[in-house]
Structures are given as C-alpha cells and as structure tokens.
GROMACS .gro file of C-alpha atoms in nm:
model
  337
    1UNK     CA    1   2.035   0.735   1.983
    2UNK     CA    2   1.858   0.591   2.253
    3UNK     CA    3   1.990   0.203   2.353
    4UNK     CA    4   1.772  -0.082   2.153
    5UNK     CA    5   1.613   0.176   1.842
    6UNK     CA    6   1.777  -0.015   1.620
    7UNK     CA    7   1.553  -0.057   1.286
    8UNK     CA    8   1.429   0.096   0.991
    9UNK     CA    9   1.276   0.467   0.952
   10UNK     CA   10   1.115   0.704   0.757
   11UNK     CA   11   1.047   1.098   0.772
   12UNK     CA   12   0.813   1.354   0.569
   13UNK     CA   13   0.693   1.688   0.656
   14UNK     CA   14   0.354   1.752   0.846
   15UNK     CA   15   0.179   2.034   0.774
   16UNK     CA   16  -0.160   2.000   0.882
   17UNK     CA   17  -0.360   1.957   0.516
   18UNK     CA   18  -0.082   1.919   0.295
   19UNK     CA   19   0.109   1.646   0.401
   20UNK     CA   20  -0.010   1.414   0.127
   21UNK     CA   21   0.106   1.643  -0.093
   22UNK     CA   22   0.429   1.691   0.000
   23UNK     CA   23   0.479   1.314   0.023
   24UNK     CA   24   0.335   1.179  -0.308
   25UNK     CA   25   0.551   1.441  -0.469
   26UNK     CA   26   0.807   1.300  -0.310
   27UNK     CA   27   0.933   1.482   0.001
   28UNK     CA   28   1.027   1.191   0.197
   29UNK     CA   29   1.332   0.978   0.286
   30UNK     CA   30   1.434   0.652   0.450
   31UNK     CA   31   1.726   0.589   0.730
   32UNK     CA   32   1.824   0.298   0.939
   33UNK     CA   33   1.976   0.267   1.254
   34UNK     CA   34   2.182  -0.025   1.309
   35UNK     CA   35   2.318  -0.171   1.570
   36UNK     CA   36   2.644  -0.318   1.735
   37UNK     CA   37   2.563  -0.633   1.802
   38UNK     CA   38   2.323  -0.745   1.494
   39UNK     CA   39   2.279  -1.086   1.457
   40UNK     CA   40   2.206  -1.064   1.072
   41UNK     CA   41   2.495  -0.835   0.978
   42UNK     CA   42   2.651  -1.113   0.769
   43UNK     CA   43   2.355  -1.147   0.532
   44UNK     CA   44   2.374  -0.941   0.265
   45UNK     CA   45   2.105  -0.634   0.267
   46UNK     CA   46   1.880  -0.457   0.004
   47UNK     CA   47   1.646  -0.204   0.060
   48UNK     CA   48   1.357  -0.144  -0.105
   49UNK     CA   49   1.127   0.142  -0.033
   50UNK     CA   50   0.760   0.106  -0.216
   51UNK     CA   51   0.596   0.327  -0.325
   52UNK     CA   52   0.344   0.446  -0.614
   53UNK     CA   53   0.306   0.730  -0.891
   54UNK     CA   54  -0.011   0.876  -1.047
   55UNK     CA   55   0.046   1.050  -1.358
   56UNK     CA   56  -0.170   1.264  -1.550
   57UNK     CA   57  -0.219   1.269  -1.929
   58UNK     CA   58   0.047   1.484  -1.990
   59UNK     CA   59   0.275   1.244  -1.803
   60UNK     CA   60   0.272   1.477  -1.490
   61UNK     CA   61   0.213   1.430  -1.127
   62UNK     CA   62  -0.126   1.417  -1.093
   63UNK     CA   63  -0.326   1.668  -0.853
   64UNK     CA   64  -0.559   1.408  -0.576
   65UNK     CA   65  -0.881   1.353  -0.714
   66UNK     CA   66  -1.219   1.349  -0.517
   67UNK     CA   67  -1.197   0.978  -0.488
   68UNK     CA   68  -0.854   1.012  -0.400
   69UNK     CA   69  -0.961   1.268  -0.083
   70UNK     CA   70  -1.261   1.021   0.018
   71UNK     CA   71  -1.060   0.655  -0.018
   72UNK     CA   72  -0.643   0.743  -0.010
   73UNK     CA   73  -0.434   0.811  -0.322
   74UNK     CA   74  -0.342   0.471  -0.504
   75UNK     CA   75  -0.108   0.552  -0.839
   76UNK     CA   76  -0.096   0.384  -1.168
   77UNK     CA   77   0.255   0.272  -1.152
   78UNK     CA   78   0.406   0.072  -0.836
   79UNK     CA   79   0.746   0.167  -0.782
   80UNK     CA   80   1.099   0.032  -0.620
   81UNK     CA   81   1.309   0.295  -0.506
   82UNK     CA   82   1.140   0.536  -0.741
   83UNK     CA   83   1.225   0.256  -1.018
   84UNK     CA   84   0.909   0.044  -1.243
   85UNK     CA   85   0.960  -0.290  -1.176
   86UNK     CA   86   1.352  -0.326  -1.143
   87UNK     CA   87   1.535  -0.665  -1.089
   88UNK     CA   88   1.760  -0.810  -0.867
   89UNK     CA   89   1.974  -1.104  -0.839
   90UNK     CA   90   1.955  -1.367  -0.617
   91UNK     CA   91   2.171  -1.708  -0.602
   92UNK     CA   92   1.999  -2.066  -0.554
   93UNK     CA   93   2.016  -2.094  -0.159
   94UNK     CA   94   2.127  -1.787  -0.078
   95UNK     CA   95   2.018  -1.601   0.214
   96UNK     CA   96   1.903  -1.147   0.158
   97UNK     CA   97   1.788  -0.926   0.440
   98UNK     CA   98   1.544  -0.703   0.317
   99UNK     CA   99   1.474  -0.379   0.490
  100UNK     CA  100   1.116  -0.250   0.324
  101UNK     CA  101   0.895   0.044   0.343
  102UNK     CA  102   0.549   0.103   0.220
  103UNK     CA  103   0.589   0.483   0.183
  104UNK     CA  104   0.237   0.533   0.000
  105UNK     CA  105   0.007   0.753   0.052
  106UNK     CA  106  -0.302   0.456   0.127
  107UNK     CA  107  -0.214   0.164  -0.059
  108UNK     CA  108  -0.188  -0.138   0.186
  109UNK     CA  109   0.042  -0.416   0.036
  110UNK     CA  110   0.063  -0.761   0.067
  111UNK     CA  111   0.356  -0.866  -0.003
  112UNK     CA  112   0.476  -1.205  -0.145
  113UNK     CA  113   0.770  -1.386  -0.290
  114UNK     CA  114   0.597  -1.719  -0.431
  115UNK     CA  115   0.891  -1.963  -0.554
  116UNK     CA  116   1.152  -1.872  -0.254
  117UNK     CA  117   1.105  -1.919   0.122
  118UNK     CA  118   1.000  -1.565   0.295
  119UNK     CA  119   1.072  -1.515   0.674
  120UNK     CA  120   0.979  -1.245   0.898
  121UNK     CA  121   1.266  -1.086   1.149
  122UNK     CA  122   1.132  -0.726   1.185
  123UNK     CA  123   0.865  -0.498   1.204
  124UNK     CA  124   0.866  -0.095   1.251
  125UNK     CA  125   1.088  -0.129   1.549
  126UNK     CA  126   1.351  -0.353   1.446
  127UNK     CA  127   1.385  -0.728   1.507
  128UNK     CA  128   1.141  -0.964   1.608
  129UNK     CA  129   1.246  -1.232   1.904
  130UNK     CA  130   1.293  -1.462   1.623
  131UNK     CA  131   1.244  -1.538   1.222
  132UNK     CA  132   0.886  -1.678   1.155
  133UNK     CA  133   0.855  -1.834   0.821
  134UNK     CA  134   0.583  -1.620   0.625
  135UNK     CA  135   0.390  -1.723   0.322
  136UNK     CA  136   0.261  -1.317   0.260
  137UNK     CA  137   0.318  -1.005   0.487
  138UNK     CA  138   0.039  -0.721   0.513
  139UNK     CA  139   0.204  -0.370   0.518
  140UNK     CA  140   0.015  -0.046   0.576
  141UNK     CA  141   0.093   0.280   0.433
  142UNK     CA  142   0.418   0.422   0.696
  143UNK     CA  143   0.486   0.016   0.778
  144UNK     CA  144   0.830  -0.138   0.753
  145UNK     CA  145   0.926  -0.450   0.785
  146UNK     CA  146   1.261  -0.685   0.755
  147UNK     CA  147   1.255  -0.984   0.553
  148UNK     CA  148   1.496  -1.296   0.507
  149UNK     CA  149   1.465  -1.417   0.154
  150UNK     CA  150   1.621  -1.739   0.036
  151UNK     CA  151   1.638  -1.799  -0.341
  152UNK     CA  152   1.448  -2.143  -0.435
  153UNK     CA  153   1.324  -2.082  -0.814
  154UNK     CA  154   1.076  -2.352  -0.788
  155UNK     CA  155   0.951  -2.477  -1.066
  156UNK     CA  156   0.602  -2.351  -1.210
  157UNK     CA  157   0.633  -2.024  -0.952
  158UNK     CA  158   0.695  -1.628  -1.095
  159UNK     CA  159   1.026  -1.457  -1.014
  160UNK     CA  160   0.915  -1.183  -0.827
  161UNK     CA  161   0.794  -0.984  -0.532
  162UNK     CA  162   0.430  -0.961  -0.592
  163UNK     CA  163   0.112  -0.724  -0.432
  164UNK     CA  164  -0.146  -0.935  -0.430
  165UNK     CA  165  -0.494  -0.816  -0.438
  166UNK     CA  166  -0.612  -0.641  -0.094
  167UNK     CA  167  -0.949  -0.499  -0.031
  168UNK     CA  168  -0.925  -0.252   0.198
  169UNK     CA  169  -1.317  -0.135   0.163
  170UNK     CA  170  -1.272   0.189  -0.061
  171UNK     CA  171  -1.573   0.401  -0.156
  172UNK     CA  172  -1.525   0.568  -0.479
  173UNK     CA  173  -1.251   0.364  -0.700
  174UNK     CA  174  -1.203   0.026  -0.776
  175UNK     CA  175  -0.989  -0.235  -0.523
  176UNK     CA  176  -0.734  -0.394  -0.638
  177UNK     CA  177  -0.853  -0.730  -0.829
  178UNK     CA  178  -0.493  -0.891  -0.939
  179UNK     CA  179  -0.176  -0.881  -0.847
  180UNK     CA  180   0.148  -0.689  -0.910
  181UNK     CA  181   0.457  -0.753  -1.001
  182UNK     CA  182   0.684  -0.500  -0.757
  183UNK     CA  183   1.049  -0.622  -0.863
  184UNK     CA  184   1.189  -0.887  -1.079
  185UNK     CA  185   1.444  -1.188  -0.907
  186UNK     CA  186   1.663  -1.340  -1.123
  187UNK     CA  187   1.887  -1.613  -1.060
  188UNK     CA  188   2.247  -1.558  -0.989
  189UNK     CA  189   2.496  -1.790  -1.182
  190UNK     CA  190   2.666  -1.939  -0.904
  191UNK     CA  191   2.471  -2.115  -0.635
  192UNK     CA  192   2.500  -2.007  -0.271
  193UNK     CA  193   2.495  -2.138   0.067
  194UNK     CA  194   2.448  -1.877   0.364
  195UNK     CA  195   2.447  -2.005   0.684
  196UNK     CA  196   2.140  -2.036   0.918
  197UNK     CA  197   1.943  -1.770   1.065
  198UNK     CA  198   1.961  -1.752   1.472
  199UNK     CA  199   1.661  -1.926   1.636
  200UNK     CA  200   1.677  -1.627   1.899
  201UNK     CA  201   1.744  -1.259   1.741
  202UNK     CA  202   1.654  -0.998   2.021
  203UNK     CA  203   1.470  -1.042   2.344
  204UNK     CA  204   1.151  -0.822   2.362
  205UNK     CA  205   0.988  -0.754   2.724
  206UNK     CA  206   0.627  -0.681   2.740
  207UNK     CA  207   0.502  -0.375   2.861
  208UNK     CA  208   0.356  -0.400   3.203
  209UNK     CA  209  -0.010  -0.335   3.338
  210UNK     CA  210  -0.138  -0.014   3.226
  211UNK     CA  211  -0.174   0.270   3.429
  212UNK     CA  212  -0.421   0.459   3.232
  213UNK     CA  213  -0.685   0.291   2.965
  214UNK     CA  214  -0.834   0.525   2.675
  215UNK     CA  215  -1.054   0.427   2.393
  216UNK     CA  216  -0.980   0.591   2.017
  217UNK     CA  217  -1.250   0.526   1.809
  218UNK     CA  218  -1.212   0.595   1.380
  219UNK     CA  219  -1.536   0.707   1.264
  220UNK     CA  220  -1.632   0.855   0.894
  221UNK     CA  221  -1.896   1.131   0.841
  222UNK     CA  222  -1.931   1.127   0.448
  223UNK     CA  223  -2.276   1.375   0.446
  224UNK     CA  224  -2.021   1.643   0.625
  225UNK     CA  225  -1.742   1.729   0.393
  226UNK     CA  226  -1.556   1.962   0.675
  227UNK     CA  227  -1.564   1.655   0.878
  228UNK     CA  228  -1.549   1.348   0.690
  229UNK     CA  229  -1.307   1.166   0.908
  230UNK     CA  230  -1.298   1.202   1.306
  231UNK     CA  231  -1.155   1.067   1.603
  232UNK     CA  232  -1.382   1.009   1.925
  233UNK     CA  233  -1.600   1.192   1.711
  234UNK     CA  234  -1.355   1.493   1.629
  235UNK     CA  235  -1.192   1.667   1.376
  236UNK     CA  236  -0.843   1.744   1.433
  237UNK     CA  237  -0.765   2.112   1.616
  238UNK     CA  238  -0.381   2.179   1.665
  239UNK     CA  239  -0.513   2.403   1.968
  240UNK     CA  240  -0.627   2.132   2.114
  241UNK     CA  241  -0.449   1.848   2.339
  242UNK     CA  242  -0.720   1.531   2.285
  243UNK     CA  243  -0.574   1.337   2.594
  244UNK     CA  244  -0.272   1.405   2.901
  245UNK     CA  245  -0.047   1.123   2.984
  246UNK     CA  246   0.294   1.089   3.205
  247UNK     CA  247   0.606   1.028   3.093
  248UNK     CA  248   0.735   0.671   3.195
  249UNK     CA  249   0.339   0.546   3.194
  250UNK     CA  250   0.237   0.232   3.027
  251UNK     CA  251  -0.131   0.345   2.836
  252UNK     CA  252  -0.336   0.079   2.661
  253UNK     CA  253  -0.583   0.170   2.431
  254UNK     CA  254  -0.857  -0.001   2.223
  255UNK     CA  255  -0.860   0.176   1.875
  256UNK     CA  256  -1.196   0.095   1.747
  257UNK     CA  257  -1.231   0.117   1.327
  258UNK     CA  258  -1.617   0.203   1.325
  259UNK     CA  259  -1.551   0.306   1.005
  260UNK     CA  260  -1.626   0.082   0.663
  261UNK     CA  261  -1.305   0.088   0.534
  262UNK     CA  262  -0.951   0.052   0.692
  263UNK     CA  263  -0.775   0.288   0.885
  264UNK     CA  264  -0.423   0.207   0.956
  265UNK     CA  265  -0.334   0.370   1.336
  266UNK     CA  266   0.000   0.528   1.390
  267UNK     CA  267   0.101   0.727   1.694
  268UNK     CA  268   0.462   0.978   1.735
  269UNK     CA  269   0.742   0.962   1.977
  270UNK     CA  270   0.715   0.592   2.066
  271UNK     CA  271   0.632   0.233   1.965
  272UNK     CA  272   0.372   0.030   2.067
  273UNK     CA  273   0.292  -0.357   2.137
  274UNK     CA  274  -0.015  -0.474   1.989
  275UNK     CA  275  -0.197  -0.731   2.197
  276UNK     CA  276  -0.521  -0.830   2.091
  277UNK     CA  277  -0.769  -0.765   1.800
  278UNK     CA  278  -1.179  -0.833   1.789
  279UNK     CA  279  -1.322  -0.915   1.484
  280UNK     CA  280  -1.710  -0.997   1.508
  281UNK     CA  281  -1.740  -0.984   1.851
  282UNK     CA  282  -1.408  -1.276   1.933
  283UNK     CA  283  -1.103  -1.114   2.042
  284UNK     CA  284  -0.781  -1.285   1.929
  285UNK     CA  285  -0.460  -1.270   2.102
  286UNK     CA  286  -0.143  -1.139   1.809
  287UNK     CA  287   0.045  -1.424   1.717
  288UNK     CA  288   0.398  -1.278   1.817
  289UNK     CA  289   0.552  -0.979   2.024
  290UNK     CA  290   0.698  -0.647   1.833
  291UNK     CA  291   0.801  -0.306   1.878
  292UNK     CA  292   0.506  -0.109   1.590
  293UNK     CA  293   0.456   0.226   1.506
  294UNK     CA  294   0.190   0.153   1.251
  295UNK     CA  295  -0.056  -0.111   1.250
  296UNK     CA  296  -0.386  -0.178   1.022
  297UNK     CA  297  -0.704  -0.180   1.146
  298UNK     CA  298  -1.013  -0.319   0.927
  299UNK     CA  299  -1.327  -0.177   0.930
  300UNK     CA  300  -1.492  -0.321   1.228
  301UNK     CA  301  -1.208  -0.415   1.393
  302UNK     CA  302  -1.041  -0.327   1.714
  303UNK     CA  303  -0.673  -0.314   1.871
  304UNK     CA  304  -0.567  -0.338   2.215
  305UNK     CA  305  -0.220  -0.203   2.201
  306UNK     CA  306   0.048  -0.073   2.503
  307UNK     CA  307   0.258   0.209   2.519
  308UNK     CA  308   0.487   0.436   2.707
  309UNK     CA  309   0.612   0.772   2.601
  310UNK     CA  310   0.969   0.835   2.780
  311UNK     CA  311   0.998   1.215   2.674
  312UNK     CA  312   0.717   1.518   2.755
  313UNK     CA  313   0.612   1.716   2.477
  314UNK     CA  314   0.296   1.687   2.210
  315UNK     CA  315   0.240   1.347   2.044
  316UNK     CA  316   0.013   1.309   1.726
  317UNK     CA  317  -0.176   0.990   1.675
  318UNK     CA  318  -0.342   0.965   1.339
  319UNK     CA  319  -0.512   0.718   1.024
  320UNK     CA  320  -0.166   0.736   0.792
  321UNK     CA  321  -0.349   0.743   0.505
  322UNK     CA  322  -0.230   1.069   0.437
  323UNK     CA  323  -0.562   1.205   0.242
  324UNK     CA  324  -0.726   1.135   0.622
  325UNK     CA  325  -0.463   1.290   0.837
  326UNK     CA  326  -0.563   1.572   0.615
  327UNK     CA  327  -0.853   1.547   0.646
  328UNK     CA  328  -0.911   1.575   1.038
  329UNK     CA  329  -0.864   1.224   1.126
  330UNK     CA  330  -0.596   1.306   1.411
  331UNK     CA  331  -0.556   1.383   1.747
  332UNK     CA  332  -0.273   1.471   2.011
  333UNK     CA  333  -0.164   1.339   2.339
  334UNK     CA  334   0.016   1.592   2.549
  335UNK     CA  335   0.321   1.411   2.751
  336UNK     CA  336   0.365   1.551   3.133
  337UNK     CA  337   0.667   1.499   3.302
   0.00000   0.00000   0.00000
C-alpha cells in the first residue's frame, strides 16, 4: 500500500446504471488500512457502517421508486452493521475510536452523540492534524469519518447516536423532520479513565499551486428524463474522456451545485483537499485541512478543492448518490503519464 493511506474504505461494483442496485441490495464491503505508527491504537475501536433498508409490503427489498430515481433512495429502517438499532457499551470516562461509514445510497447524516463529548480525528483519508471537539458531524452518502467518543451520561440527554433532521432539498418525498435513533449506548458498570488524546495526530501538507484549473458544474434537467442529471451540461458517455490531466499535477477545481438539491462530489484514484466554499456570493475558507474523497455540496454552493493523481489510467468523478451516477451525472478524467 502506498506510504500514508492509512484510513477507512469502502468498495461496490460500478456498472454504469445499476450500481444502486447492486449496493442497496447489499453488494458492498468495508476495509481499513492501518498503520504502524498510529497514535490512537490504544483506544479501543468499533466500527459502525450505516446504512438503510426499504422494504416492501411483503417484507422484501423494495425495487427504487420514481421518487427514489429523481431524489436518492432513503429506506424505512436505519441500520448498524446491517443491525436495527443495536447497543453498545460504554464506561463513564472512557475513551472509543469510531471508524464510520455512511454506505447509503443518498441519505446524508448528521450525526450526533448528545450526553457524551464527540471529537473529530478523521475524515475519508485517515487522520486529521489533530482532534477537534464536534457537537454534530455531516456525512454524505460514500463519507467516512473517525470519531473519539467519551462516555459522559449527562443528565436529561438520550443514550444514543442520533440522525438528526437534514434537508437536503428533495423533490418528490418528504425530508427528514425528526431525528433517529442509529444505536443505543449504555453505560458500562465500571467507570473508566483512558488517557488523553495527542494534541498533534498526523502532519498534513497542502497541495501546492495548481497547474491546471477546471470548473465542474452539477446541473438537473427534470423536463428531459434521458438526461435528468448532467455534468458541464452532459450526460455521462463511457466513450468519452470529459477532461486530460498529468500524472504528478496538482488540479483545482470549482464544483459548482447549480442544481436545487445537494449533490455530494466524489472523484477515483485519489483524495482531495477542500479549500474554500461560496455560499450566496461569500466564499469561506474550510475550517481545517484533510485528505477527502467525498464531500457535500448544497444546492447553490461551490467547492474549490486540490488534487493530484500519481498513477495514469481513467478516473470517474461523479454525484454519489447512486440513483444520479445512474443516471448520467458522471464524468471521467483521463490520467497521462
């Protein structure tokens, strides 16, 4: 494996217009690549890969709907490692790394633990530079993310990792309008003390000035159902390479959500920093360096991100709401040496 890939990953088949399928029946799986020198490998790890289940009335996997084709397949049931809201134990002052995937097919989650103190120490691309303390973490569909969680169980707060409610501008089916209960954390009978996080985890360089600059703009078309969701005005052509770029080349590009509901933006063989977002015309710097594969972008929204691909070959880039992939809402970036 190549030197500092450490993290947590994911993998599901690709076949151009049948990937949700596949995946919300459950082709998919979850690895992690650790490494030698890990600062948190005295904390004790779970991992917890979310995920949800629509069921017809016969109790079956249920075919995608209309509404699921136009907005992204959101299931009845919310599950844990394939389990409905299972439990776990945690001790009063005790200290759990948390490796978690959103592995839906569109549901965005935002995640939080009320009662217990939440920090942040990784994203798609393993650890941050160091552990922010988080009140609630937004993950796309494809996102992972690693999570310290110290048991509290204060007073007057639920037990549990919760979704709360997240609009995410759907068309056709109601938002979400309370929130879930994902798992259940009970308290351990024997308080615990784990020892302090590291104020420094990993260092992260930025990527350097760009040597090429594109612009990747989401767009929907809903009066053409062949072409309901395009890039740079596109639907998706496996014949065709959308941009050429050089291995070893920093790229930024602006992906541009003219769309009116979110469109999370992930791109293959690489990770990217995100740098900036504009909302409403203000561009805002992100509030911390990581290494992402996936990152959300709200409708009207835009994200600066950098890049480099270190291998030639083709590279998708895509919305990973699956029903959009499907859809036509990806491109592909052929990689020169």
């Amino acid at each position: 494996m190549p030197q500092g890939c450490a993290g947590s990953y994911w993998y599901h088949p690709h076949p151009h217009g049948h990937t949700a399928e596949q995946v919300y029946r459950g082709l998919a799986g979850v690895f992690v690549v650790k490494s030698r020198s890990d600062p948190l490998a005295h904390l004790p790890e779970q991992r917890l890969v979310l995920s949800d289940l629509k069921l017809d009335a016969d109790g079956k996997i249920a075919a995608n709907s209309e509404a699921d084709r136009m907005d992204g397949r959101e299931g009845q049931f919310l599950l844990v490692n394939g389990a409905w809201r299972p439990h776990l134990t945690l001790g009063v002052g005790e200290r759990q790394r948390w490796r978690v995937w959103n592995a839906s097919s569109a549901r965005v989650l935002k995640l939080a633990l009320p009662g217990h103190e939440l920090e942040l120490v990784g994203s798609d691309g393993g650890l941050l530079q160091r552990p922010r303390r988080i009140d609630s973490l937004t993950l796309p569909p494809g996102g992972r993310a690693e999570l310290v969680v110290t048991g509290r169980f204060a007073p007057g707060h639920g037990a549990g990792l919760l979704a709360l409610p997240y609009r995410r501008g759907k068309m056709m089916s109601a938002e979400q309008d309370a929130s879930l209960t994902l798992l259940e954390l009970r308290r351990g009978a024997v308080a615990k003390t784990t020892a302090p996080l590291p104020e420094r985890l990993r260092e992260i360089q930025p990527l350097g000035a760009p040597a090429v600059r594109r612009r990747v703009v989401l767009s929907e078309d809903m009066a053409n159902p062949a072409a309901m969701f395009l890039i740079n005005g596109k639907t998706f052509d496996m014949e065709r390479a959308d941009f050429l770029g050089k291995v070893g080349a920093v790229e930024e590009w602006e992906v541009v959500n003219e769309a009116d509901m979110d469109h999370p933006f992930h791109i293959h063989g690489t990770q990217f920093q995100a740098l900036a977002r504009r909302k409403d015309g203000v561009w805002r710097e992100e509030p911390f360096l990581a290494w992402r594969d996936v990152a959300n972008v709200s409708a009207g929204e835009t994200l600066r991100l950098r890049f480099r691909q270190d291998m030639p070959g083709l590279r998708m880039f895509h919305c990973h709401i699956l029903e959009h992939e499907d859809a036509g809402m990806m491109g592909m970036l052929r990689v020169e040496a």
